[in-house]
PDB file of C-alpha atoms in Angstrom:
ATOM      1  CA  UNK A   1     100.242 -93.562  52.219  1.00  0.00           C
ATOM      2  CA  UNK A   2     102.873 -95.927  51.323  1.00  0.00           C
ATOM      3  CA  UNK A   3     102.612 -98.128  48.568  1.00  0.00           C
ATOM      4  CA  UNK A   4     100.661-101.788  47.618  1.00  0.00           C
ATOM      5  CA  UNK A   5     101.559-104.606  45.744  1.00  0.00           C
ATOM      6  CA  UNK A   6      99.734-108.075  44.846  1.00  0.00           C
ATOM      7  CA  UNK A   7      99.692-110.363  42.225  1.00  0.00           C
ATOM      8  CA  UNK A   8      97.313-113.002  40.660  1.00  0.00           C
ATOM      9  CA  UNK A   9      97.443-115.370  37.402  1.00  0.00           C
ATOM     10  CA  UNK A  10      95.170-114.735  35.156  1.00  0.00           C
ATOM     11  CA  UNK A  11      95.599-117.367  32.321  1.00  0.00           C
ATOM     12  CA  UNK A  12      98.438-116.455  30.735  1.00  0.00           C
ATOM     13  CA  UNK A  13      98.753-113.152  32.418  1.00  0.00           C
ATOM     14  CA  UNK A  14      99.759-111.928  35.526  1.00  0.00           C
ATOM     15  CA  UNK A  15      97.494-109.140  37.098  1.00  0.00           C
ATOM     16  CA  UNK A  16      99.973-106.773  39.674  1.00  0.00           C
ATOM     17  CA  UNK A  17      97.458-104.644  41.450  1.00  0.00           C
ATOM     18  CA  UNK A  18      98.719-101.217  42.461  1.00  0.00           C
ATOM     19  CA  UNK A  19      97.477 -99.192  45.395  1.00  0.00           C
ATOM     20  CA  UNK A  20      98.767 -96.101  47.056  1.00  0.00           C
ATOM     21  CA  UNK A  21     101.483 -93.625  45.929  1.00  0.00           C
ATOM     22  CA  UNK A  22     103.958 -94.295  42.853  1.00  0.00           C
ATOM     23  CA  UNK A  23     106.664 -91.895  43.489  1.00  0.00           C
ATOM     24  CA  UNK A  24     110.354 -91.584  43.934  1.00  0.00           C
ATOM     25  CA  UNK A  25     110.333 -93.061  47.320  1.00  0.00           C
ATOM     26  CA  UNK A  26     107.966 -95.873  46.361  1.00  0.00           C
ATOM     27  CA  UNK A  27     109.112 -96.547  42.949  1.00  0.00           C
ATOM     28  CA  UNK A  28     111.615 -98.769  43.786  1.00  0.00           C
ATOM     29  CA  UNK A  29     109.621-101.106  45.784  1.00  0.00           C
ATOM     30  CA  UNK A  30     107.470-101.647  41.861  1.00  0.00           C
ATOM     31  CA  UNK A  31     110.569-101.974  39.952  1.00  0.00           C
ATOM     32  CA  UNK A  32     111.478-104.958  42.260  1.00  0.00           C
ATOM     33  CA  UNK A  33     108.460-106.166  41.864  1.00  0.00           C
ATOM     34  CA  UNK A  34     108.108-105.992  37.808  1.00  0.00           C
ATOM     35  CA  UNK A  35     111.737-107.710  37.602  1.00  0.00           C
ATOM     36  CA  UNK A  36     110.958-110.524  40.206  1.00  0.00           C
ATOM     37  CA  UNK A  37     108.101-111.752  37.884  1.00  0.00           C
ATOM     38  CA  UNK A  38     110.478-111.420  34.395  1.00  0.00           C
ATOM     39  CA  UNK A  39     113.477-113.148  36.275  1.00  0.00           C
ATOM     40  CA  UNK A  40     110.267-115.721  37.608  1.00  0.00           C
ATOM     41  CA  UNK A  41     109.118-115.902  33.815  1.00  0.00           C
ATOM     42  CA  UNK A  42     106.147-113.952  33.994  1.00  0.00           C
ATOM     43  CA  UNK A  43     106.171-112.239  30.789  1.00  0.00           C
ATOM     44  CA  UNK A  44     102.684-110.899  30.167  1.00  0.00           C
ATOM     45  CA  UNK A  45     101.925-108.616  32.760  1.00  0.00           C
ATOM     46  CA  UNK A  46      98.501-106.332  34.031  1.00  0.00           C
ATOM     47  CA  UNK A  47      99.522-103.457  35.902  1.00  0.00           C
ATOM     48  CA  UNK A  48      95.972-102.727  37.694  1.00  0.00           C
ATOM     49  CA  UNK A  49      96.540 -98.884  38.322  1.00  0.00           C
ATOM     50  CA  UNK A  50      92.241 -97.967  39.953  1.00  0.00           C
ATOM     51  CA  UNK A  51      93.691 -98.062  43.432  1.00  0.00           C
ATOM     52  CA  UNK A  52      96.660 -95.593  42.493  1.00  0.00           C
ATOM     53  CA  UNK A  53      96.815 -91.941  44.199  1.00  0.00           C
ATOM     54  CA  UNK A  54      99.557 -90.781  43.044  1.00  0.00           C
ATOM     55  CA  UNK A  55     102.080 -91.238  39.595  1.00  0.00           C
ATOM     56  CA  UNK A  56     104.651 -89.368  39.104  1.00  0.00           C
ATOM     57  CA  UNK A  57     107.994 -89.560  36.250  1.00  0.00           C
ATOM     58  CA  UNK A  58     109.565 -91.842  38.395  1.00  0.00           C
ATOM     59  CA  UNK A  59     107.101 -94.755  38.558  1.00  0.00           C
ATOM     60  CA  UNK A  60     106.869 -94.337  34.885  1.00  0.00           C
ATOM     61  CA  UNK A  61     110.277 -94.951  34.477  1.00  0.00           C
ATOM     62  CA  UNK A  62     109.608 -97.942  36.311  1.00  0.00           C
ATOM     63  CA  UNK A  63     106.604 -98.799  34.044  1.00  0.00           C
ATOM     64  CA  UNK A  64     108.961 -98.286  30.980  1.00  0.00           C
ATOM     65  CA  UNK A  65     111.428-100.321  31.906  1.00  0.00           C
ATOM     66  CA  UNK A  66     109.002-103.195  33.136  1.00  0.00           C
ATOM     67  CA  UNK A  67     107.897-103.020  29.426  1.00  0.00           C
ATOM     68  CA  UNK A  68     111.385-103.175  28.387  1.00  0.00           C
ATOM     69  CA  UNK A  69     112.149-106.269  30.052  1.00  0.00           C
ATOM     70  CA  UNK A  70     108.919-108.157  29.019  1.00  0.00           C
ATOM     71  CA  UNK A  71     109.560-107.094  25.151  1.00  0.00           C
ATOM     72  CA  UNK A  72     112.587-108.963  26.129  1.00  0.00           C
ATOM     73  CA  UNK A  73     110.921-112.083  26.061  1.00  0.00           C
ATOM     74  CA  UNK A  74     108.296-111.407  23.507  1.00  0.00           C
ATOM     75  CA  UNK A  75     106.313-110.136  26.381  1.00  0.00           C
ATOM     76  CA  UNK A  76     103.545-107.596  26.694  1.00  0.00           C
ATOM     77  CA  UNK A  77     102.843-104.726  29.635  1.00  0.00           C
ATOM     78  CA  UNK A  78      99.044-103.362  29.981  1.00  0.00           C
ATOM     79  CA  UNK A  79      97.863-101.477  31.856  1.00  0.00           C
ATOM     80  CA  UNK A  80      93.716-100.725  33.680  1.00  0.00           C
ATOM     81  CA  UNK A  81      93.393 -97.292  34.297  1.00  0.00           C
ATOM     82  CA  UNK A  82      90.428 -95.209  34.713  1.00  0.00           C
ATOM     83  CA  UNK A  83      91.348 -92.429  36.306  1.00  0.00           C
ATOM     84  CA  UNK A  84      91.906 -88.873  34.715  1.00  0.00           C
ATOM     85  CA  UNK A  85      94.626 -87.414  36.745  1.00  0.00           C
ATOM     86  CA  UNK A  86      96.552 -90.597  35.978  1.00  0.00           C
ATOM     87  CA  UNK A  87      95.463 -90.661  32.205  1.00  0.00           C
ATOM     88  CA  UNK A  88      96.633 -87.013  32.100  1.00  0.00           C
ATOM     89  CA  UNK A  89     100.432 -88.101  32.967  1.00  0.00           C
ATOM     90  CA  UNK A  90     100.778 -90.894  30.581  1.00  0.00           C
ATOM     91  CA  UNK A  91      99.463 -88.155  27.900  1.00  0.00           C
ATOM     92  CA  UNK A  92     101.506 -85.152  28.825  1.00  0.00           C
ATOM     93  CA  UNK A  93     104.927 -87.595  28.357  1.00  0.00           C
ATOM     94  CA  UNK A  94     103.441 -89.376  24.988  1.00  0.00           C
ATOM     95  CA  UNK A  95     103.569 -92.886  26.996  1.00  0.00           C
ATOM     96  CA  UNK A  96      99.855 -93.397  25.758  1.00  0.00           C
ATOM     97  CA  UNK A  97     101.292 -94.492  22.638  1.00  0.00           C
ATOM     98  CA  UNK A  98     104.032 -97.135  24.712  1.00  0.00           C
ATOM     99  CA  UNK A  99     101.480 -98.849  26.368  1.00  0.00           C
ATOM    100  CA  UNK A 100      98.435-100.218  25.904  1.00  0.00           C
ATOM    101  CA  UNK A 101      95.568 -98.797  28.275  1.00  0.00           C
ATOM    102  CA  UNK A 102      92.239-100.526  29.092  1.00  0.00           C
ATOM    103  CA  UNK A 103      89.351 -99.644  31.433  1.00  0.00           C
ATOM    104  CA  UNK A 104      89.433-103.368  33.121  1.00  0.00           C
ATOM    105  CA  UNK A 105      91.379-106.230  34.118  1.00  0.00           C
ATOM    106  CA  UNK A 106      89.111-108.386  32.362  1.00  0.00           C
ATOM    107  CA  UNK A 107      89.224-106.323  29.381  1.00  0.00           C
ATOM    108  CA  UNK A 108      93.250-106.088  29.500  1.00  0.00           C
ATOM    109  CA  UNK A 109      93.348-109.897  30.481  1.00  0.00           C
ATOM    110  CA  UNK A 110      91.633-110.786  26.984  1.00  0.00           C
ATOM    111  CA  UNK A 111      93.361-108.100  24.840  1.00  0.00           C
ATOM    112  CA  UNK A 112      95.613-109.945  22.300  1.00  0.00           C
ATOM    113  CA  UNK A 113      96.418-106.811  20.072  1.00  0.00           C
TER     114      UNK A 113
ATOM    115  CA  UNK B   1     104.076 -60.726  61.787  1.00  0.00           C
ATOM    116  CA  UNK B   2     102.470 -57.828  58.951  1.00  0.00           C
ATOM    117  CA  UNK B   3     100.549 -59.037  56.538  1.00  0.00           C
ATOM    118  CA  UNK B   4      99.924 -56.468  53.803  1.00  0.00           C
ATOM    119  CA  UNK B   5     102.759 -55.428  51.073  1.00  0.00           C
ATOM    120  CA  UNK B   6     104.567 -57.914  51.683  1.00  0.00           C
ATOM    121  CA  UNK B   7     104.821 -61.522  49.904  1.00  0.00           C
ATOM    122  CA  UNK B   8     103.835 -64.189  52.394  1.00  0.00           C
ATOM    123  CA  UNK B   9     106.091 -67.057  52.216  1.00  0.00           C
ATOM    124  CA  UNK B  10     106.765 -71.054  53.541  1.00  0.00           C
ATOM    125  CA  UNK B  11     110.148 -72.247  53.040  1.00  0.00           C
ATOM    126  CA  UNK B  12     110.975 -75.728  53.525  1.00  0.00           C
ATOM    127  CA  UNK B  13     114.489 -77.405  53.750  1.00  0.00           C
ATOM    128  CA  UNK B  14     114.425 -80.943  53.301  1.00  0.00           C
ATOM    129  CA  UNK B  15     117.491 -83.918  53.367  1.00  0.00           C
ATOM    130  CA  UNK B  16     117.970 -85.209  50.034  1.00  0.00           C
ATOM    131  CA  UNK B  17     115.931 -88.463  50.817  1.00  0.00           C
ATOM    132  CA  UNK B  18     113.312 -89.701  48.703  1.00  0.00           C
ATOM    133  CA  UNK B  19     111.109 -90.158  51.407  1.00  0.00           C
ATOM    134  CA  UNK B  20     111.110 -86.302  52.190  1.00  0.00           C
ATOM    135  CA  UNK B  21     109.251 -85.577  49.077  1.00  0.00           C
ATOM    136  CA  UNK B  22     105.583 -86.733  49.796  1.00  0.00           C
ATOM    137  CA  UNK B  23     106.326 -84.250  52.642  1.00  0.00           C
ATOM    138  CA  UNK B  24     107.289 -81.583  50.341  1.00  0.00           C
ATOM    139  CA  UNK B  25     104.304 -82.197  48.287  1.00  0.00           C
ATOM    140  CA  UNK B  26     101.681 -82.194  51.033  1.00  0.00           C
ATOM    141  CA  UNK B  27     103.076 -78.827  52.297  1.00  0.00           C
ATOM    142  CA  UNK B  28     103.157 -77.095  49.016  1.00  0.00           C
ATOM    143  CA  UNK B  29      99.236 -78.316  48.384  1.00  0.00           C
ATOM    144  CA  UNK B  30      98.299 -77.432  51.476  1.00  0.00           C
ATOM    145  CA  UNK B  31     100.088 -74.075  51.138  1.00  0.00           C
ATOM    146  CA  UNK B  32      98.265 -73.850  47.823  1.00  0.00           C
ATOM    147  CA  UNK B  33      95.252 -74.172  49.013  1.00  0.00           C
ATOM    148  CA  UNK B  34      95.147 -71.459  51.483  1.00  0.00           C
ATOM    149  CA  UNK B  35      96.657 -69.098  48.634  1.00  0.00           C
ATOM    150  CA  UNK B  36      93.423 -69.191  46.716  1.00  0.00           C
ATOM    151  CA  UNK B  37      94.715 -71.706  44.338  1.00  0.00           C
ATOM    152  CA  UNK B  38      92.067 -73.791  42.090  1.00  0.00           C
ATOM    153  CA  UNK B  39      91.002 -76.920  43.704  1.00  0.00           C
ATOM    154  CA  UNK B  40      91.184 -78.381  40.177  1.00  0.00           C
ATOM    155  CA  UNK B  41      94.890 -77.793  39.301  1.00  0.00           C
ATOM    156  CA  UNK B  42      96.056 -78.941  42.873  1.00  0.00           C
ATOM    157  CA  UNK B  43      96.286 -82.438  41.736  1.00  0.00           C
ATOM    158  CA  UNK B  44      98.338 -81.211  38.983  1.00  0.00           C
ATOM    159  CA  UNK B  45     100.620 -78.980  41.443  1.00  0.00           C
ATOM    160  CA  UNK B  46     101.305 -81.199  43.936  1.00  0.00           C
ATOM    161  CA  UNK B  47     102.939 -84.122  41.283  1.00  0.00           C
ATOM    162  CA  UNK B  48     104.658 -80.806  39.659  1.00  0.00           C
ATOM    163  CA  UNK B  49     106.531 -79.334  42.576  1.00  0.00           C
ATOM    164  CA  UNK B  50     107.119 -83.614  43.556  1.00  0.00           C
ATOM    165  CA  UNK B  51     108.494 -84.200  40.421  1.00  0.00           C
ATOM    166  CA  UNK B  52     110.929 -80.770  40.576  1.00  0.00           C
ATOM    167  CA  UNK B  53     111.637 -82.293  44.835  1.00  0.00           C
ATOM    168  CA  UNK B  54     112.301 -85.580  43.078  1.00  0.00           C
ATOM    169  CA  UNK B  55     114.976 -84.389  40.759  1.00  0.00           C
ATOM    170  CA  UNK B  56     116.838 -82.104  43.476  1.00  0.00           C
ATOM    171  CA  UNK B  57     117.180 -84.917  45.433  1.00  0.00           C
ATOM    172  CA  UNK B  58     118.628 -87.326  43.005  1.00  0.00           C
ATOM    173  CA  UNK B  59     120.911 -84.333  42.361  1.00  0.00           C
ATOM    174  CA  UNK B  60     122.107 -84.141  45.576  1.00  0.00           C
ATOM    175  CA  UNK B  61     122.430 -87.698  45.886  1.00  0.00           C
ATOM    176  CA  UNK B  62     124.768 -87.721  42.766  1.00  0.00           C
ATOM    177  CA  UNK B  63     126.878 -84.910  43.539  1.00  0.00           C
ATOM    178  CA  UNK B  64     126.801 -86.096  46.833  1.00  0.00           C
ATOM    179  CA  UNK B  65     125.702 -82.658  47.860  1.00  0.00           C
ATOM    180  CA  UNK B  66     125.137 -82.457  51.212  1.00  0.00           C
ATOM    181  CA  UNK B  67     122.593 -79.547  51.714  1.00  0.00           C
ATOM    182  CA  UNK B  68     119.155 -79.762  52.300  1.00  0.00           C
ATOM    183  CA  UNK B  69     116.687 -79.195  48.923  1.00  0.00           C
ATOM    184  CA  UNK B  70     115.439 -75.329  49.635  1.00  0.00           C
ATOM    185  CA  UNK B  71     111.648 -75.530  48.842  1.00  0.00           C
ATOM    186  CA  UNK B  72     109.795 -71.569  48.813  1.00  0.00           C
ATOM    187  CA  UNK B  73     106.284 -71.026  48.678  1.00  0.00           C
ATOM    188  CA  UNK B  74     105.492 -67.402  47.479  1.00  0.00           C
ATOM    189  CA  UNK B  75     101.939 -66.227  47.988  1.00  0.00           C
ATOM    190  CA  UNK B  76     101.205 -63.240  45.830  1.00  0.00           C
ATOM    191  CA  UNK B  77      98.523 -61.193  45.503  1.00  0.00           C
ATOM    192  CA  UNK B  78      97.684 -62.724  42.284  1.00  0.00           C
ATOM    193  CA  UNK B  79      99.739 -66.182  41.896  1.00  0.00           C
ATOM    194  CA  UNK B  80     101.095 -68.695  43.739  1.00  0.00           C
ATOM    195  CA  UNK B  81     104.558 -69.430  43.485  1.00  0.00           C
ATOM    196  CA  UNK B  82     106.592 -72.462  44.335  1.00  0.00           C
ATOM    197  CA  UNK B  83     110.828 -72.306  43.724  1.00  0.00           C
ATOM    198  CA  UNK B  84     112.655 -75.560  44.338  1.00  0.00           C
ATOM    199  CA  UNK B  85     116.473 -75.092  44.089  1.00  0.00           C
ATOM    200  CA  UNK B  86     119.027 -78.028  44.479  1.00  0.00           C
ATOM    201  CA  UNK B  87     123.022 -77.178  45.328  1.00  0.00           C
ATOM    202  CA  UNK B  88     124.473 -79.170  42.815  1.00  0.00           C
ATOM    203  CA  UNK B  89     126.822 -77.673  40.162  1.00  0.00           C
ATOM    204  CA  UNK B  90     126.368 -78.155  36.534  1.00  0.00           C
ATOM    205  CA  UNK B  91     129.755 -78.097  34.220  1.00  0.00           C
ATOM    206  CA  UNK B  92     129.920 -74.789  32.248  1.00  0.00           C
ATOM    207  CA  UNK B  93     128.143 -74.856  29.189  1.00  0.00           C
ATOM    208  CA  UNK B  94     130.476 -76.430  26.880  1.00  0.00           C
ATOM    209  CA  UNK B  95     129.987 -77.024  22.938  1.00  0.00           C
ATOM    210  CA  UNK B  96     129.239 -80.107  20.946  1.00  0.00           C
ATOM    211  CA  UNK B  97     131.668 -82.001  22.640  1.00  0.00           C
ATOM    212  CA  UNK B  98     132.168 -85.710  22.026  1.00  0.00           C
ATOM    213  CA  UNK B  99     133.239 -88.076  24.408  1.00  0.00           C
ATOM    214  CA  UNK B 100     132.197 -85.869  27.597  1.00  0.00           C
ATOM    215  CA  UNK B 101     130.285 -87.675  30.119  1.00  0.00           C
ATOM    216  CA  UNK B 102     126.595 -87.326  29.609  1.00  0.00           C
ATOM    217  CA  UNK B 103     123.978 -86.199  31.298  1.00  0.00           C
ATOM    218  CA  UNK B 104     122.197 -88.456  32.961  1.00  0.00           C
ATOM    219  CA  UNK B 105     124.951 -91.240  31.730  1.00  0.00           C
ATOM    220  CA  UNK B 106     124.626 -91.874  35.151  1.00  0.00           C
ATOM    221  CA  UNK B 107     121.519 -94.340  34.740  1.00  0.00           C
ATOM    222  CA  UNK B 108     120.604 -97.484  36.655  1.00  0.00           C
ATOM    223  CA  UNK B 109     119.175-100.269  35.340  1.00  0.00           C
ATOM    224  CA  UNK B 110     115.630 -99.473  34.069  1.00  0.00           C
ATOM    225  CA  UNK B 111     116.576 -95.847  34.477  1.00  0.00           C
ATOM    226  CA  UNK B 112     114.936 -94.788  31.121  1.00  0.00           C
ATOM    227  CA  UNK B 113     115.617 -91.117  31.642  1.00  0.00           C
ATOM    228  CA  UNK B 114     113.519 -89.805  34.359  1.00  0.00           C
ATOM    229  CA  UNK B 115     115.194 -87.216  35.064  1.00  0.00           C
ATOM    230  CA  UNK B 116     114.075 -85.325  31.558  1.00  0.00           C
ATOM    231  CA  UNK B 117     110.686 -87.632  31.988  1.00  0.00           C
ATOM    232  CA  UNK B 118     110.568 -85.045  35.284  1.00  0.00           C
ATOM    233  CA  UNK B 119     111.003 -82.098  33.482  1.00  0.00           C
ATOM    234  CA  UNK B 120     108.572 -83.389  30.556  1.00  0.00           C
ATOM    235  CA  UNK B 121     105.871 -83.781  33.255  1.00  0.00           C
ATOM    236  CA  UNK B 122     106.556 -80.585  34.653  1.00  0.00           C
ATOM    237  CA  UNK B 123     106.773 -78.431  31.429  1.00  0.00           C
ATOM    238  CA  UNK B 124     103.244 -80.551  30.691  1.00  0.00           C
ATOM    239  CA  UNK B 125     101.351 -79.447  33.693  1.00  0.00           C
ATOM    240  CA  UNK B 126     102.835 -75.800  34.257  1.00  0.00           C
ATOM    241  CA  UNK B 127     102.138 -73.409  31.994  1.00  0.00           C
ATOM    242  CA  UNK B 128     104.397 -70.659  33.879  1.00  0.00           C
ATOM    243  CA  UNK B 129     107.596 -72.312  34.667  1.00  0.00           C
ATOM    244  CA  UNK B 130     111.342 -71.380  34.679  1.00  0.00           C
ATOM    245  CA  UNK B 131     114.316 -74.222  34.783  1.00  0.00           C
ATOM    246  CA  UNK B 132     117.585 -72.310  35.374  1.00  0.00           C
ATOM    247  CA  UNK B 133     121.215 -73.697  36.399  1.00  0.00           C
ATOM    248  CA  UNK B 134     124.716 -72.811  36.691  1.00  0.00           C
ATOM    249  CA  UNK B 135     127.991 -74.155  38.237  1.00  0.00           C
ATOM    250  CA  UNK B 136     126.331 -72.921  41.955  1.00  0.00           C
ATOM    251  CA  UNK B 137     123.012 -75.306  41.486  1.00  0.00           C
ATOM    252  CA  UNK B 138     119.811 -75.014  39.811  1.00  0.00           C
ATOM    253  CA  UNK B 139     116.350 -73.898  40.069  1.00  0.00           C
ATOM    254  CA  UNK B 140     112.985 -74.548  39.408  1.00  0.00           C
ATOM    255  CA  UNK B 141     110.565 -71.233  39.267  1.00  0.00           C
ATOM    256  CA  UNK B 142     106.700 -72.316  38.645  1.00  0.00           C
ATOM    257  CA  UNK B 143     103.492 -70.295  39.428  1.00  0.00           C
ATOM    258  CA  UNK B 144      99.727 -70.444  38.992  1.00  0.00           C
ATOM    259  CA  UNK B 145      97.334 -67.941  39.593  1.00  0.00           C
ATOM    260  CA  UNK B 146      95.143 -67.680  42.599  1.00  0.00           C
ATOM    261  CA  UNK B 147      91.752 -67.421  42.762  1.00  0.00           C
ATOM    262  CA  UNK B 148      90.772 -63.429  43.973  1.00  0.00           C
ATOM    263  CA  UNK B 149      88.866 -63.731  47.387  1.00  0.00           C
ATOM    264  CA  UNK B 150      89.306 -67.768  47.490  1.00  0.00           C
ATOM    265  CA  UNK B 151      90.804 -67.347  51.091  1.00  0.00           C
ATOM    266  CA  UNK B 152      87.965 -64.758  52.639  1.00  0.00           C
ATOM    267  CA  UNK B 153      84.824 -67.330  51.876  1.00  0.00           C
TER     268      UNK B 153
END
């Protein structure tokens, strides 16, 4: 299971969809990704995480610093997440109080605050 | 081949390469699951014993250690145990020292420290687990019980 990116403007926002396995292999291929859209100044991103398998620490360093770069620019980072093995990670390491988390894109795509 | 007293183990050796791990982690699982262990906290041991893989091999990659990652699967009669060591030295203890290189100084850009993120996750999701290290490498001890007569139904 490798990894799958795509993108789509929303608006305002830009909606990366995530599918496949976030790990220390795969990581990489995200962060690129997240800092392709900053440098392209895309500064309010949707990471769509429903078709995600696997997270580990080392895509949420990449998640981190994708937030880091947007805050940058007076940016913002959310991201859709349903699922409760994910959920569980982002809990365990505190991160559920770095980003915001909503059940939908359309939900995330409207959130102002 | 006696099975009986004796532990039953998988050991795995593994090139530092990042792309080794998702092997690692669908042995260990898989391993796991014939053990007896929960179907509910193999989620939670597969991304532990990945994120322990994951931080061998960025040791070994900046040590530029050499040796494979040494992965060992210990079925018990009642827990399953996983042990991931990594080869690379860690500087003798030394006090509060100021101006010594940091660990983990060795970031890249967006690095944010997941290398103690790792550990986080792991200390999160394993409720038995040991972290040891000295100047010969380190180790990572973690076990969860198994599930009495799991394996005969």
């Amino acid at each position: 299971m490798d990894l799958s990116l795509s993108t789509e403007t929303v608006g305002d926002r830009t909606v990366v969809r995530v599918g496949g396995e976030i790990d220390v292999y795969t990581a990489p291929k995200l962060r690129e990704q997240l800092v392709e859209l900053v440098n392209d100044g895309s500064y309010h991103l949707v990471v769509d995480m429903e078709g995600v398998d696997f997270l580990d620490s080392t895509g949420l360093g990449v998640l981190v610093g994708g937030l880091k770069r947007v805050r940058a620019h007076e940016g913002s980072l959310r991201l859709v997440c349903n699922q409760e093995r994910i959920l569980k990670i982002f809990r365990i390491t505190g991160l559920t109080k770095v980003f915001p988390i909503h059940t939908s894109v359309e939900d995330a795509v409207q959130a102002t605050d | 081949m006696t099975e009986g007293d004796g532990m039953a183990t998988v050991e795995l050796l593994f090139s530092a390469l990042p792309e080794h791990v998702r092997t690692a982690r669908l042995v260990a699982a898989a391993v796991a699951r014939r053990a007896g262990v929960d179907e509910a906290v193999l989620d939670e041991l597969r991304l532990a014993v990945g994120e322990a893989c994951s931080r061998a091999v960025g040791l070994h990659l900046s040590h530029g250690v050499a040796a494979p990652v040494r992965v060992v699967l210990i079925e018990d009669e009642k827990k399953f145990s996983i042990e991931v060591g990594d080869d690379a030295p860690r500087p003798a203890p030394v006090g509060a020292a100021s101006g010594a290189a940091r660990p983990g100084s060795a970031q890249d850009e967006g690095g944010d420290g997941e290398d103690d993120m790792g550990l986080a996750v792991i200390s999160g999701l394993v409720d038995d687990v040991e972290v040891t290290a000295d100047e010969t490498g380190g180790l990572i001890r973690m076990s969860w019980p198994t599930t009495p007569g799991a394996m005969a139904s």
